[in-house]
């Protein structure tokens, strides 16, 4: 018995032995090399997310800027040419020399856009922004914080439904005579569109005035509270389930939000500089506050996208796919048989509608900028128009150039990925929605209004909500996979490469039979 007890004491060990083992206990990370390599790669990916997000944001920002500048540059010129064509064709038709339509679909849409813009601008002119500023400034900080949040929600709701109202007006005015006419008429639709744009413009003007009060207040408490509201957006987005389509919708909404905030800050700068007699000191102080607002917005976007991609295991290259989708949108709007203008495509994709912002900008500039002398005012207006149209052209050249470069690179990568090894067709089986598989185009039925592309998987709107800050329709958030599929099929049919299409089809047939 004594030997057994001594042996048991030796095996049990003492407290000192337990502590000594804790000091000398060994382990090696090499035993799980893949796990730790993946974690290190996730850290690197997390650090690369801001750069990729900013690349996407910058290209989307340029898209929104092109749509916004179009309202002040090419839209008035196109409307003048359309009006000239209407007058000339009316004279020819009166003489019996012309029997076709007086206006094309694009000319009708341009005239309706400029008519809505002018009507709403004239209706918004009597609104006194100084009275609005003092009424908002007299409220308490908490009331203004709640008021600003209400305006932000209302702006997103207006944006989500506004493009449908404008599209309904354009389609009612340009609908072919052969189709069934089941609508109210052009004039009621025009009145509805003017009413919507006017309400949306007043809401944007209230947003700009509230932001102006926040920036120009002495204690800056409201500005700090408004910026802290962005952190609530993290809670509403980061901890939800996202896939590539949902993230694309959220990214488009963020682009639209950043450009909208930039225009609001521009309005605040113009209004404040007018009150301070355009002095350099006030401008520098104002730039610090504006920089604070924009930098906080950028930091929130970086953090939000970094954690969303981290929690949902989304690869970094997804933002390149999003930029490529914008590139195909740009190319699609330049086709001879394009179904929409580039501004309308941007509005559908991002929820950005430039006409209400254009109305507010006209209202602010006409109130804050005064020029003595009629001749000097005409010269300065002409110079400003030339500057705007120059910026518009440069921006458009950049957008188109980058789009062509991305599309050409994408076509080449698809051609290289579809090669033949030992008579067997090897296809790119990547999971990215921007890299579709090569297959025969499925015939569509006659009813294809709401039928998505067979390559697009629309996430179900089940018990899991999408996200609170979206103002884009889910059908418009899908990537251009059907366009990519058509382009790939056309390129494979008409390209001069060494790909033997008949060999590919024969090999696919043999593999199907053998299976």
CSV table of C-alpha atoms in Angstrom, one decimal:
chain,number,residue,atom,x,y,z
A,1,UNK,CA,0.0,0.0,0.0
A,2,UNK,CA,2.8,2.4,0.8
A,3,UNK,CA,4.4,2.0,-2.6
A,4,UNK,CA,1.1,2.6,-4.3
A,5,UNK,CA,0.5,5.8,-2.4
A,6,UNK,CA,4.0,7.1,-3.2
A,7,UNK,CA,3.5,6.4,-6.9
A,8,UNK,CA,0.1,8.2,-6.9
A,9,UNK,CA,1.7,11.3,-5.2
A,10,UNK,CA,4.5,11.3,-7.9
A,11,UNK,CA,1.9,11.2,-10.7
A,12,UNK,CA,-0.4,13.8,-9.2
A,13,UNK,CA,2.4,16.4,-8.9
A,14,UNK,CA,2.5,19.5,-6.7
A,15,UNK,CA,1.2,23.1,-7.2
A,16,UNK,CA,4.7,24.2,-8.1
A,17,UNK,CA,4.8,21.7,-10.9
A,18,UNK,CA,1.5,23.0,-12.2
A,19,UNK,CA,2.8,26.6,-12.2
A,20,UNK,CA,6.1,25.5,-13.7
A,21,UNK,CA,4.3,23.8,-16.6
A,22,UNK,CA,2.4,26.9,-17.3
A,23,UNK,CA,5.7,28.8,-17.7
A,24,UNK,CA,7.2,26.2,-20.0
A,25,UNK,CA,4.2,24.9,-21.9
A,26,UNK,CA,5.0,25.0,-25.6
A,27,UNK,CA,3.0,25.3,-28.8
A,28,UNK,CA,3.8,26.0,-32.4
A,29,UNK,CA,1.8,28.0,-35.0
A,30,UNK,CA,3.2,25.8,-37.7
A,31,UNK,CA,0.9,23.0,-36.7
A,32,UNK,CA,-2.0,25.1,-38.3
A,33,UNK,CA,-0.2,27.0,-41.0
A,34,UNK,CA,-3.2,27.4,-43.3
A,35,UNK,CA,-5.5,28.8,-40.6
A,36,UNK,CA,-3.0,31.5,-39.6
A,37,UNK,CA,-2.1,32.3,-43.2
A,38,UNK,CA,-5.8,32.9,-43.9
A,39,UNK,CA,-6.1,35.1,-40.9
A,40,UNK,CA,-3.1,37.2,-42.0
A,41,UNK,CA,-4.6,37.5,-45.5
A,42,UNK,CA,-7.8,38.7,-43.9
A,43,UNK,CA,-5.9,41.4,-42.1
A,44,UNK,CA,-4.3,42.5,-45.3
A,45,UNK,CA,-7.7,42.5,-47.1
A,46,UNK,CA,-9.2,44.5,-44.3
A,47,UNK,CA,-6.4,47.1,-44.8
A,48,UNK,CA,-6.9,47.2,-48.6
A,49,UNK,CA,-10.7,47.7,-48.4
A,50,UNK,CA,-10.5,51.5,-48.1
A,51,UNK,CA,-8.5,51.8,-51.3
A,52,UNK,CA,-10.9,49.6,-53.3
A,53,UNK,CA,-13.9,51.3,-51.9
A,54,UNK,CA,-12.5,54.7,-52.8
A,55,UNK,CA,-11.8,53.5,-56.4
A,56,UNK,CA,-15.4,52.5,-56.7
A,57,UNK,CA,-16.7,55.6,-55.0
A,58,UNK,CA,-14.6,57.9,-57.2
A,59,UNK,CA,-15.9,56.3,-60.4
A,60,UNK,CA,-19.5,56.4,-59.1
A,61,UNK,CA,-19.0,60.0,-58.0
A,62,UNK,CA,-17.9,60.9,-61.5
A,63,UNK,CA,-21.0,59.2,-62.8
A,64,UNK,CA,-23.2,61.3,-60.5
A,65,UNK,CA,-21.3,64.4,-61.4
A,66,UNK,CA,-21.8,63.8,-65.1
A,67,UNK,CA,-25.5,63.3,-64.5
A,68,UNK,CA,-25.7,66.5,-62.5
A,69,UNK,CA,-23.7,68.7,-64.9
A,70,UNK,CA,-25.8,67.4,-67.8
A,71,UNK,CA,-28.8,69.4,-66.3
A,72,UNK,CA,-26.8,72.7,-66.7
A,73,UNK,CA,-24.9,72.1,-69.9
A,74,UNK,CA,-26.2,69.7,-72.6
A,75,UNK,CA,-29.8,69.5,-71.5
A,76,UNK,CA,-30.5,73.2,-72.3
A,77,UNK,CA,-28.7,72.9,-75.6
A,78,UNK,CA,-30.5,69.7,-76.5
A,79,UNK,CA,-33.8,71.3,-75.5
A,80,UNK,CA,-33.0,74.3,-77.8
A,81,UNK,CA,-32.3,72.0,-80.7
A,82,UNK,CA,-35.4,70.0,-80.0
A,83,UNK,CA,-37.5,73.2,-80.0
A,84,UNK,CA,-35.9,74.3,-83.3
A,85,UNK,CA,-36.7,70.9,-84.8
A,86,UNK,CA,-40.3,71.2,-83.5
A,87,UNK,CA,-40.8,74.6,-85.1
A,88,UNK,CA,-39.3,73.6,-88.5
A,89,UNK,CA,-41.1,70.3,-88.7
A,90,UNK,CA,-44.4,71.9,-87.7
A,91,UNK,CA,-44.0,74.3,-90.7
A,92,UNK,CA,-43.1,71.5,-93.0
A,93,UNK,CA,-46.1,69.5,-91.8
A,94,UNK,CA,-48.4,72.5,-92.2
A,95,UNK,CA,-47.2,72.8,-95.9
A,96,UNK,CA,-47.9,69.1,-96.3
A,97,UNK,CA,-44.2,68.1,-96.9
A,98,UNK,CA,-43.9,65.9,-93.7
A,99,UNK,CA,-46.1,63.2,-92.4
A,100,UNK,CA,-43.9,61.6,-89.6
A,101,UNK,CA,-43.8,62.6,-85.9
A,102,UNK,CA,-42.8,66.1,-85.0
A,103,UNK,CA,-40.4,65.0,-82.3
A,104,UNK,CA,-38.4,61.9,-81.6
A,105,UNK,CA,-38.5,60.2,-78.2
A,106,UNK,CA,-35.3,61.7,-77.0
A,107,UNK,CA,-36.3,65.2,-78.1
A,108,UNK,CA,-39.6,64.9,-76.2
A,109,UNK,CA,-37.9,63.7,-73.1
A,110,UNK,CA,-35.4,66.6,-73.2
A,111,UNK,CA,-38.2,69.2,-73.6
A,112,UNK,CA,-40.1,67.6,-70.7
A,113,UNK,CA,-37.0,67.7,-68.5
A,114,UNK,CA,-36.3,71.3,-69.2
A,115,UNK,CA,-39.9,72.2,-68.7
A,116,UNK,CA,-40.1,70.5,-65.3
A,117,UNK,CA,-36.8,72.2,-64.3
A,118,UNK,CA,-38.0,75.7,-65.3
A,119,UNK,CA,-41.4,75.3,-63.8
A,120,UNK,CA,-40.1,74.1,-60.4
A,121,UNK,CA,-37.4,76.8,-60.4
A,122,UNK,CA,-40.0,79.5,-60.9
A,123,UNK,CA,-42.2,78.0,-58.2
A,124,UNK,CA,-39.4,77.8,-55.7
A,125,UNK,CA,-38.2,81.4,-56.2
A,126,UNK,CA,-40.7,83.0,-53.7
A,127,UNK,CA,-39.3,80.8,-50.9
A,128,UNK,CA,-37.2,83.0,-48.5
A,129,UNK,CA,-34.3,81.0,-47.3
A,130,UNK,CA,-33.3,83.6,-44.7
A,131,UNK,CA,-36.6,83.2,-42.9
A,132,UNK,CA,-36.2,79.5,-43.1
A,133,UNK,CA,-32.7,79.7,-41.6
A,134,UNK,CA,-33.8,81.8,-38.6
A,135,UNK,CA,-36.9,79.5,-38.0
A,136,UNK,CA,-34.6,76.4,-37.9
A,137,UNK,CA,-31.9,78.2,-35.9
A,138,UNK,CA,-34.4,79.1,-33.2
A,139,UNK,CA,-35.2,75.5,-32.4
A,140,UNK,CA,-33.4,73.4,-29.9
A,141,UNK,CA,-30.6,71.0,-30.7
A,142,UNK,CA,-32.6,67.9,-30.1
A,143,UNK,CA,-35.4,69.1,-32.3
A,144,UNK,CA,-33.0,69.9,-35.1
A,145,UNK,CA,-31.4,66.5,-34.8
A,146,UNK,CA,-34.8,64.8,-35.2
A,147,UNK,CA,-35.8,67.1,-38.0
A,148,UNK,CA,-32.6,66.4,-39.9
A,149,UNK,CA,-33.1,62.6,-39.6
A,150,UNK,CA,-36.7,63.0,-40.8
A,151,UNK,CA,-35.5,65.0,-43.8
A,152,UNK,CA,-32.9,62.3,-44.6
A,153,UNK,CA,-35.5,59.6,-44.5
A,154,UNK,CA,-37.8,61.6,-46.6
A,155,UNK,CA,-35.1,62.3,-49.2
A,156,UNK,CA,-34.4,58.6,-49.6
A,157,UNK,CA,-38.1,57.8,-49.9
A,158,UNK,CA,-38.5,60.6,-52.6
A,159,UNK,CA,-35.5,59.3,-54.5
A,160,UNK,CA,-36.8,55.7,-54.5
A,161,UNK,CA,-40.1,56.7,-56.1
A,162,UNK,CA,-39.1,59.9,-58.0
A,163,UNK,CA,-37.5,58.2,-61.0
A,164,UNK,CA,-40.7,56.1,-61.5
A,165,UNK,CA,-42.7,59.3,-61.7
A,166,UNK,CA,-40.4,60.8,-64.3
A,167,UNK,CA,-40.2,57.5,-66.3
A,168,UNK,CA,-44.0,57.4,-66.3
A,169,UNK,CA,-44.1,60.9,-67.7
A,170,UNK,CA,-41.5,60.2,-70.4
A,171,UNK,CA,-43.2,56.9,-71.5
A,172,UNK,CA,-46.6,58.5,-71.6
A,173,UNK,CA,-45.3,61.3,-73.9
A,174,UNK,CA,-43.4,58.9,-76.2
A,175,UNK,CA,-45.5,55.8,-76.2
A,176,UNK,CA,-46.1,54.4,-79.7
A,177,UNK,CA,-49.5,54.8,-81.1
A,178,UNK,CA,-49.7,51.1,-81.9
A,179,UNK,CA,-49.4,50.1,-78.2
A,180,UNK,CA,-52.4,50.1,-75.8
A,181,UNK,CA,-52.9,53.4,-74.2
A,182,UNK,CA,-53.9,52.9,-70.5
A,183,UNK,CA,-52.9,56.1,-68.8
A,184,UNK,CA,-54.1,59.5,-67.5
A,185,UNK,CA,-52.6,61.6,-70.2
A,186,UNK,CA,-49.4,63.7,-70.6
A,187,UNK,CA,-50.7,66.8,-68.8
A,188,UNK,CA,-51.7,65.0,-65.5
A,189,UNK,CA,-48.4,63.1,-65.5
A,190,UNK,CA,-46.6,66.4,-66.0
A,191,UNK,CA,-48.4,68.0,-63.1
A,192,UNK,CA,-47.6,65.0,-60.9
A,193,UNK,CA,-43.9,65.2,-61.9
A,194,UNK,CA,-43.7,69.0,-61.2
A,195,UNK,CA,-45.4,68.4,-57.8
A,196,UNK,CA,-42.9,65.7,-57.0
A,197,UNK,CA,-39.8,67.7,-58.0
A,198,UNK,CA,-41.1,70.7,-56.2
A,199,UNK,CA,-41.6,68.8,-52.9
A,200,UNK,CA,-38.2,67.1,-53.3
A,201,UNK,CA,-36.5,70.4,-53.9
A,202,UNK,CA,-38.1,72.0,-50.8
A,203,UNK,CA,-36.9,69.0,-48.8
A,204,UNK,CA,-33.3,69.3,-50.1
A,205,UNK,CA,-33.4,73.1,-49.4
A,206,UNK,CA,-34.5,72.3,-45.8
A,207,UNK,CA,-31.6,69.8,-45.5
A,208,UNK,CA,-29.1,72.4,-46.8
A,209,UNK,CA,-30.5,75.0,-44.4
A,210,UNK,CA,-30.3,72.7,-41.4
A,211,UNK,CA,-26.7,71.8,-42.3
A,212,UNK,CA,-26.0,75.5,-42.6
A,213,UNK,CA,-27.3,76.1,-39.1
A,214,UNK,CA,-25.2,73.2,-37.8
A,215,UNK,CA,-22.0,74.5,-39.3
A,216,UNK,CA,-22.5,78.2,-38.5
A,217,UNK,CA,-23.6,77.7,-34.9
A,218,UNK,CA,-21.2,79.0,-32.2
A,219,UNK,CA,-20.9,75.8,-30.1
A,220,UNK,CA,-21.0,73.3,-33.0
A,221,UNK,CA,-23.1,70.9,-30.9
A,222,UNK,CA,-25.6,70.1,-33.6
A,223,UNK,CA,-22.8,69.3,-36.1
A,224,UNK,CA,-21.2,66.8,-33.7
A,225,UNK,CA,-24.6,65.2,-33.1
A,226,UNK,CA,-25.3,64.9,-36.8
A,227,UNK,CA,-21.9,63.4,-37.5
A,228,UNK,CA,-22.3,60.9,-34.7
A,229,UNK,CA,-25.5,59.8,-36.4
A,230,UNK,CA,-23.3,58.1,-39.0
A,231,UNK,CA,-22.2,55.6,-36.4
A,232,UNK,CA,-25.8,54.4,-36.0
A,233,UNK,CA,-25.5,53.5,-39.7
A,234,UNK,CA,-22.8,51.0,-38.8
A,235,UNK,CA,-25.1,49.2,-36.4
A,236,UNK,CA,-27.8,49.0,-39.0
A,237,UNK,CA,-25.6,47.6,-41.7
A,238,UNK,CA,-22.5,45.7,-40.4
A,239,UNK,CA,-24.3,43.0,-38.5
A,240,UNK,CA,-26.7,42.0,-41.3
A,241,UNK,CA,-26.4,39.2,-43.9
A,242,UNK,CA,-25.0,40.5,-47.2
A,243,UNK,CA,-24.2,38.9,-50.5
A,244,UNK,CA,-22.7,40.5,-53.6
A,245,UNK,CA,-26.0,41.9,-54.9
A,246,UNK,CA,-27.0,43.4,-51.6
A,247,UNK,CA,-23.5,44.9,-51.1
A,248,UNK,CA,-23.7,46.4,-54.6
A,249,UNK,CA,-27.0,48.0,-53.7
A,250,UNK,CA,-25.5,49.4,-50.5
A,251,UNK,CA,-22.4,50.6,-52.3
A,252,UNK,CA,-24.6,52.5,-54.9
A,253,UNK,CA,-26.6,54.1,-52.1
A,254,UNK,CA,-23.3,55.2,-50.4
A,255,UNK,CA,-22.1,56.8,-53.7
A,256,UNK,CA,-25.3,58.7,-54.0
A,257,UNK,CA,-25.2,59.7,-50.4
A,258,UNK,CA,-21.7,61.1,-50.7
A,259,UNK,CA,-22.4,63.1,-53.8
A,260,UNK,CA,-25.6,64.4,-52.3
A,261,UNK,CA,-23.7,65.5,-49.2
A,262,UNK,CA,-21.1,67.2,-51.4
A,263,UNK,CA,-23.8,69.3,-53.1
A,264,UNK,CA,-25.3,70.2,-49.8
A,265,UNK,CA,-22.0,71.4,-48.5
A,266,UNK,CA,-21.5,73.4,-51.7
A,267,UNK,CA,-24.9,75.1,-51.1
A,268,UNK,CA,-23.8,75.9,-47.5
A,269,UNK,CA,-20.6,77.4,-48.7
A,270,UNK,CA,-22.3,79.7,-51.2
A,271,UNK,CA,-24.9,80.8,-48.7
A,272,UNK,CA,-22.4,81.4,-45.9
A,273,UNK,CA,-19.9,83.2,-48.1
A,274,UNK,CA,-22.6,85.6,-49.3
A,275,UNK,CA,-23.3,86.5,-45.7
A,276,UNK,CA,-19.6,87.1,-44.9
A,277,UNK,CA,-19.0,89.1,-48.0
A,278,UNK,CA,-16.8,86.5,-49.7
A,279,UNK,CA,-13.8,86.9,-47.4
A,280,UNK,CA,-10.9,84.5,-47.4
A,281,UNK,CA,-10.8,84.1,-43.6
A,282,UNK,CA,-14.4,82.9,-43.5
A,283,UNK,CA,-13.8,80.6,-46.4
A,284,UNK,CA,-10.9,78.9,-44.7
A,285,UNK,CA,-12.9,78.4,-41.5
A,286,UNK,CA,-15.8,77.0,-43.5
A,287,UNK,CA,-13.5,74.6,-45.3
A,288,UNK,CA,-12.4,73.1,-42.0
A,289,UNK,CA,-15.9,72.2,-41.0
A,290,UNK,CA,-16.7,70.9,-44.5
A,291,UNK,CA,-13.6,68.7,-44.4
A,292,UNK,CA,-14.6,67.4,-41.0
A,293,UNK,CA,-18.0,66.4,-42.4
A,294,UNK,CA,-16.6,64.7,-45.5
A,295,UNK,CA,-13.8,62.9,-43.7
A,296,UNK,CA,-16.1,61.5,-41.1
A,297,UNK,CA,-18.4,60.3,-44.0
A,298,UNK,CA,-15.4,58.6,-45.7
A,299,UNK,CA,-14.3,56.9,-42.4
A,300,UNK,CA,-17.7,55.5,-41.8
A,301,UNK,CA,-17.9,54.1,-45.3
A,302,UNK,CA,-14.5,52.5,-45.0
A,303,UNK,CA,-15.3,50.9,-41.7
A,304,UNK,CA,-18.8,49.7,-42.8
A,305,UNK,CA,-17.5,48.1,-46.0
A,306,UNK,CA,-14.5,46.6,-44.3
A,307,UNK,CA,-16.6,44.8,-41.7
A,308,UNK,CA,-19.3,43.8,-44.1
A,309,UNK,CA,-16.8,42.0,-46.4
A,310,UNK,CA,-15.1,40.6,-43.3
A,311,UNK,CA,-18.2,39.1,-41.7
A,312,UNK,CA,-19.8,37.9,-44.9
A,313,UNK,CA,-16.5,36.4,-46.5
A,314,UNK,CA,-16.8,38.6,-49.6
A,315,UNK,CA,-13.7,38.8,-51.7
A,316,UNK,CA,-11.9,42.1,-52.3
A,317,UNK,CA,-12.3,41.9,-56.1
A,318,UNK,CA,-16.1,42.4,-55.8
A,319,UNK,CA,-15.6,46.2,-56.0
A,320,UNK,CA,-13.8,45.8,-59.4
A,321,UNK,CA,-16.9,43.9,-60.6
A,322,UNK,CA,-19.0,46.8,-59.4
A,323,UNK,CA,-16.9,49.3,-61.4
A,324,UNK,CA,-17.2,47.0,-64.4
A,325,UNK,CA,-20.9,47.1,-64.0
A,326,UNK,CA,-20.9,50.9,-64.1
A,327,UNK,CA,-18.7,50.7,-67.2
A,328,UNK,CA,-21.2,48.5,-69.1
A,329,UNK,CA,-24.0,51.0,-68.0
A,330,UNK,CA,-22.0,53.8,-69.6
A,331,UNK,CA,-21.4,51.8,-72.8
A,332,UNK,CA,-25.0,50.8,-72.9
A,333,UNK,CA,-26.2,54.4,-72.8
A,334,UNK,CA,-24.1,55.2,-75.9
A,335,UNK,CA,-25.6,52.7,-78.2
A,336,UNK,CA,-27.7,53.8,-81.1
A,337,UNK,CA,-30.7,51.8,-79.8
A,338,UNK,CA,-30.2,52.8,-76.1
A,339,UNK,CA,-33.4,52.6,-74.1
A,340,UNK,CA,-32.5,55.4,-71.6
A,341,UNK,CA,-30.2,58.4,-71.2
A,342,UNK,CA,-27.1,58.1,-69.1
A,343,UNK,CA,-28.6,60.3,-66.4
A,344,UNK,CA,-31.6,58.1,-66.2
A,345,UNK,CA,-29.4,55.0,-65.9
A,346,UNK,CA,-27.5,56.6,-63.1
A,347,UNK,CA,-30.8,57.5,-61.4
A,348,UNK,CA,-32.0,53.9,-61.6
A,349,UNK,CA,-28.8,52.4,-60.5
A,350,UNK,CA,-27.9,54.7,-57.6
A,351,UNK,CA,-31.2,56.4,-56.8
A,352,UNK,CA,-29.7,59.8,-57.7
A,353,UNK,CA,-32.1,62.2,-59.4
A,354,UNK,CA,-30.3,65.4,-60.5
A,355,UNK,CA,-33.3,67.6,-61.3
A,356,UNK,CA,-34.3,68.4,-57.6
A,357,UNK,CA,-30.7,69.3,-56.8
A,358,UNK,CA,-30.5,71.4,-60.0
A,359,UNK,CA,-33.6,73.3,-59.0
A,360,UNK,CA,-32.2,74.0,-55.5
A,361,UNK,CA,-28.8,75.1,-56.9
A,362,UNK,CA,-30.5,77.5,-59.3
A,363,UNK,CA,-32.5,79.0,-56.4
A,364,UNK,CA,-29.4,79.4,-54.2
A,365,UNK,CA,-27.2,80.9,-57.0
A,366,UNK,CA,-29.9,83.4,-58.1
A,367,UNK,CA,-30.3,84.6,-54.5
A,368,UNK,CA,-26.6,84.7,-53.4
A,369,UNK,CA,-24.8,85.9,-56.5
A,370,UNK,CA,-25.3,89.5,-57.7
A,371,UNK,CA,-23.6,91.0,-60.7
A,372,UNK,CA,-23.7,94.8,-61.4
A,373,UNK,CA,-24.2,95.6,-65.0
A,374,UNK,CA,-26.1,93.7,-67.7
A,375,UNK,CA,-23.2,93.3,-70.0
A,376,UNK,CA,-20.9,92.1,-67.3
A,377,UNK,CA,-23.5,89.6,-66.1
A,378,UNK,CA,-23.9,88.2,-69.6
A,379,UNK,CA,-20.2,87.8,-70.0
A,380,UNK,CA,-19.8,86.1,-66.6
A,381,UNK,CA,-22.7,83.8,-67.3
A,382,UNK,CA,-21.2,82.8,-70.6
A,383,UNK,CA,-17.9,82.2,-69.0
A,384,UNK,CA,-19.4,80.1,-66.3
A,385,UNK,CA,-21.3,78.0,-68.9
A,386,UNK,CA,-18.1,77.4,-70.8
A,387,UNK,CA,-16.3,76.3,-67.6
A,388,UNK,CA,-19.2,74.0,-66.7
A,389,UNK,CA,-19.4,72.4,-70.2
A,390,UNK,CA,-15.6,72.0,-70.2
A,391,UNK,CA,-15.7,70.2,-66.8
A,392,UNK,CA,-18.6,68.1,-68.2
A,393,UNK,CA,-16.7,67.0,-71.3
A,394,UNK,CA,-13.5,66.2,-69.4
A,395,UNK,CA,-15.4,64.2,-66.9
A,396,UNK,CA,-17.3,62.4,-69.7
A,397,UNK,CA,-14.1,61.6,-71.5
A,398,UNK,CA,-12.7,60.1,-68.3
A,399,UNK,CA,-15.8,58.0,-67.7
A,400,UNK,CA,-16.0,56.7,-71.3
A,401,UNK,CA,-12.2,56.1,-71.5
A,402,UNK,CA,-12.2,54.1,-68.3
A,403,UNK,CA,-15.3,52.2,-69.3
A,404,UNK,CA,-13.8,51.2,-72.7
A,405,UNK,CA,-10.6,50.1,-71.0
A,406,UNK,CA,-12.4,48.0,-68.4
A,407,UNK,CA,-14.7,46.4,-71.0
A,408,UNK,CA,-11.8,45.6,-73.4
A,409,UNK,CA,-9.8,44.0,-70.5
A,410,UNK,CA,-12.9,42.0,-69.4
A,411,UNK,CA,-13.4,40.7,-72.9
A,412,UNK,CA,-9.8,39.6,-73.2
A,413,UNK,CA,-9.9,37.9,-69.8
A,414,UNK,CA,-13.0,36.0,-70.8
A,415,UNK,CA,-11.4,34.9,-74.1
A,416,UNK,CA,-8.3,33.7,-72.3
A,417,UNK,CA,-10.4,31.8,-69.7
A,418,UNK,CA,-12.3,29.9,-72.4
A,419,UNK,CA,-9.7,27.7,-74.0
A,420,UNK,CA,-9.5,24.1,-75.1
A,421,UNK,CA,-7.2,21.5,-73.5
A,422,UNK,CA,-7.0,18.1,-75.1
A,423,UNK,CA,-10.3,18.7,-77.0
A,424,UNK,CA,-12.2,19.4,-73.9
A,425,UNK,CA,-13.8,22.9,-73.3
A,426,UNK,CA,-12.6,24.5,-70.1
A,427,UNK,CA,-14.8,27.2,-68.7
A,428,UNK,CA,-14.4,29.8,-66.1
A,429,UNK,CA,-16.3,28.5,-63.1
A,430,UNK,CA,-15.7,31.5,-60.9
A,431,UNK,CA,-18.4,32.4,-58.5
A,432,UNK,CA,-18.4,36.1,-59.3
A,433,UNK,CA,-21.6,37.3,-60.9
A,434,UNK,CA,-19.6,39.4,-63.3
A,435,UNK,CA,-18.0,36.3,-64.8
A,436,UNK,CA,-20.8,34.3,-66.3
A,437,UNK,CA,-20.4,30.9,-67.8
A,438,UNK,CA,-20.5,30.4,-71.6
A,439,UNK,CA,-23.8,28.8,-72.6
A,440,UNK,CA,-26.5,29.2,-75.2
A,441,UNK,CA,-28.8,32.1,-74.7
A,442,UNK,CA,-32.1,31.0,-73.3
A,443,UNK,CA,-35.2,32.1,-75.2
A,444,UNK,CA,-37.3,34.6,-73.4
A,445,UNK,CA,-41.1,34.6,-73.4
A,446,UNK,CA,-43.1,37.5,-74.7
A,447,UNK,CA,-43.8,38.7,-71.2
A,448,UNK,CA,-40.4,39.8,-70.2
A,449,UNK,CA,-41.0,43.0,-68.4
A,450,UNK,CA,-40.2,41.9,-64.9
A,451,UNK,CA,-38.2,38.7,-65.8
A,452,UNK,CA,-34.6,39.0,-64.6
A,453,UNK,CA,-31.6,37.6,-66.4
A,454,UNK,CA,-31.2,33.8,-65.7
A,455,UNK,CA,-27.7,34.5,-64.4
A,456,UNK,CA,-29.0,37.0,-61.8
A,457,UNK,CA,-30.0,35.6,-58.5
A,458,UNK,CA,-32.3,38.1,-56.7
A,459,UNK,CA,-32.1,37.5,-52.9
A,460,UNK,CA,-35.4,36.7,-51.3
A,461,UNK,CA,-37.1,39.4,-49.3
A,462,UNK,CA,-37.9,37.1,-46.4
A,463,UNK,CA,-37.7,37.7,-42.7
A,464,UNK,CA,-34.2,39.1,-43.0
A,465,UNK,CA,-34.6,42.8,-44.0
A,466,UNK,CA,-32.4,44.3,-46.7
A,467,UNK,CA,-31.1,47.4,-45.0
A,468,UNK,CA,-32.5,50.7,-43.8
A,469,UNK,CA,-30.6,53.2,-45.9
A,470,UNK,CA,-31.3,51.8,-49.3
A,471,UNK,CA,-33.1,54.0,-51.9
A,472,UNK,CA,-32.5,51.8,-54.9
A,473,UNK,CA,-35.0,49.2,-56.3
A,474,UNK,CA,-33.8,45.6,-55.9
A,475,UNK,CA,-34.4,44.9,-59.6
A,476,UNK,CA,-32.2,47.9,-60.6
A,477,UNK,CA,-29.4,46.7,-58.2
A,478,UNK,CA,-28.6,43.6,-60.3
A,479,UNK,CA,-25.4,43.5,-62.1
A,480,UNK,CA,-25.2,43.6,-65.9
A,481,UNK,CA,-24.8,39.8,-66.3
A,482,UNK,CA,-27.3,39.6,-69.2
A,483,UNK,CA,-25.4,42.3,-71.1
A,484,UNK,CA,-22.1,40.5,-70.5
A,485,UNK,CA,-23.6,37.3,-71.7
A,486,UNK,CA,-24.8,38.9,-75.0
A,487,UNK,CA,-21.4,40.5,-75.5
A,488,UNK,CA,-19.5,37.3,-74.8
A,489,UNK,CA,-21.6,35.4,-77.3
A,490,UNK,CA,-21.2,38.1,-79.9
A,491,UNK,CA,-17.4,38.2,-79.4
A,492,UNK,CA,-17.1,34.4,-79.6
A,493,UNK,CA,-19.1,34.4,-82.9
A,494,UNK,CA,-17.4,37.3,-84.7
A,495,UNK,CA,-13.9,37.4,-83.2
A,496,UNK,CA,-10.8,36.7,-85.3
A,497,UNK,CA,-9.0,34.6,-82.6
A,498,UNK,CA,-8.0,31.0,-83.0
A,499,UNK,CA,-10.9,29.7,-81.1
A,500,UNK,CA,-12.7,27.0,-83.0
A,501,UNK,CA,-16.3,27.3,-82.1
A,502,UNK,CA,-17.4,24.2,-83.8
A,503,UNK,CA,-14.8,22.2,-81.9
A,504,UNK,CA,-16.1,23.7,-78.7
A,505,UNK,CA,-19.7,22.7,-79.5
A,506,UNK,CA,-18.7,19.2,-80.6
A,507,UNK,CA,-16.7,18.7,-77.5
A,508,UNK,CA,-19.6,19.8,-75.4
A,509,UNK,CA,-21.9,17.4,-77.3
A,510,UNK,CA,-19.5,14.5,-76.8
A,511,UNK,CA,-19.1,15.3,-73.1
A,512,UNK,CA,-22.9,15.4,-72.7
A,513,UNK,CA,-23.4,12.1,-74.5
A,514,UNK,CA,-20.7,10.4,-72.5
A,515,UNK,CA,-22.2,11.7,-69.3
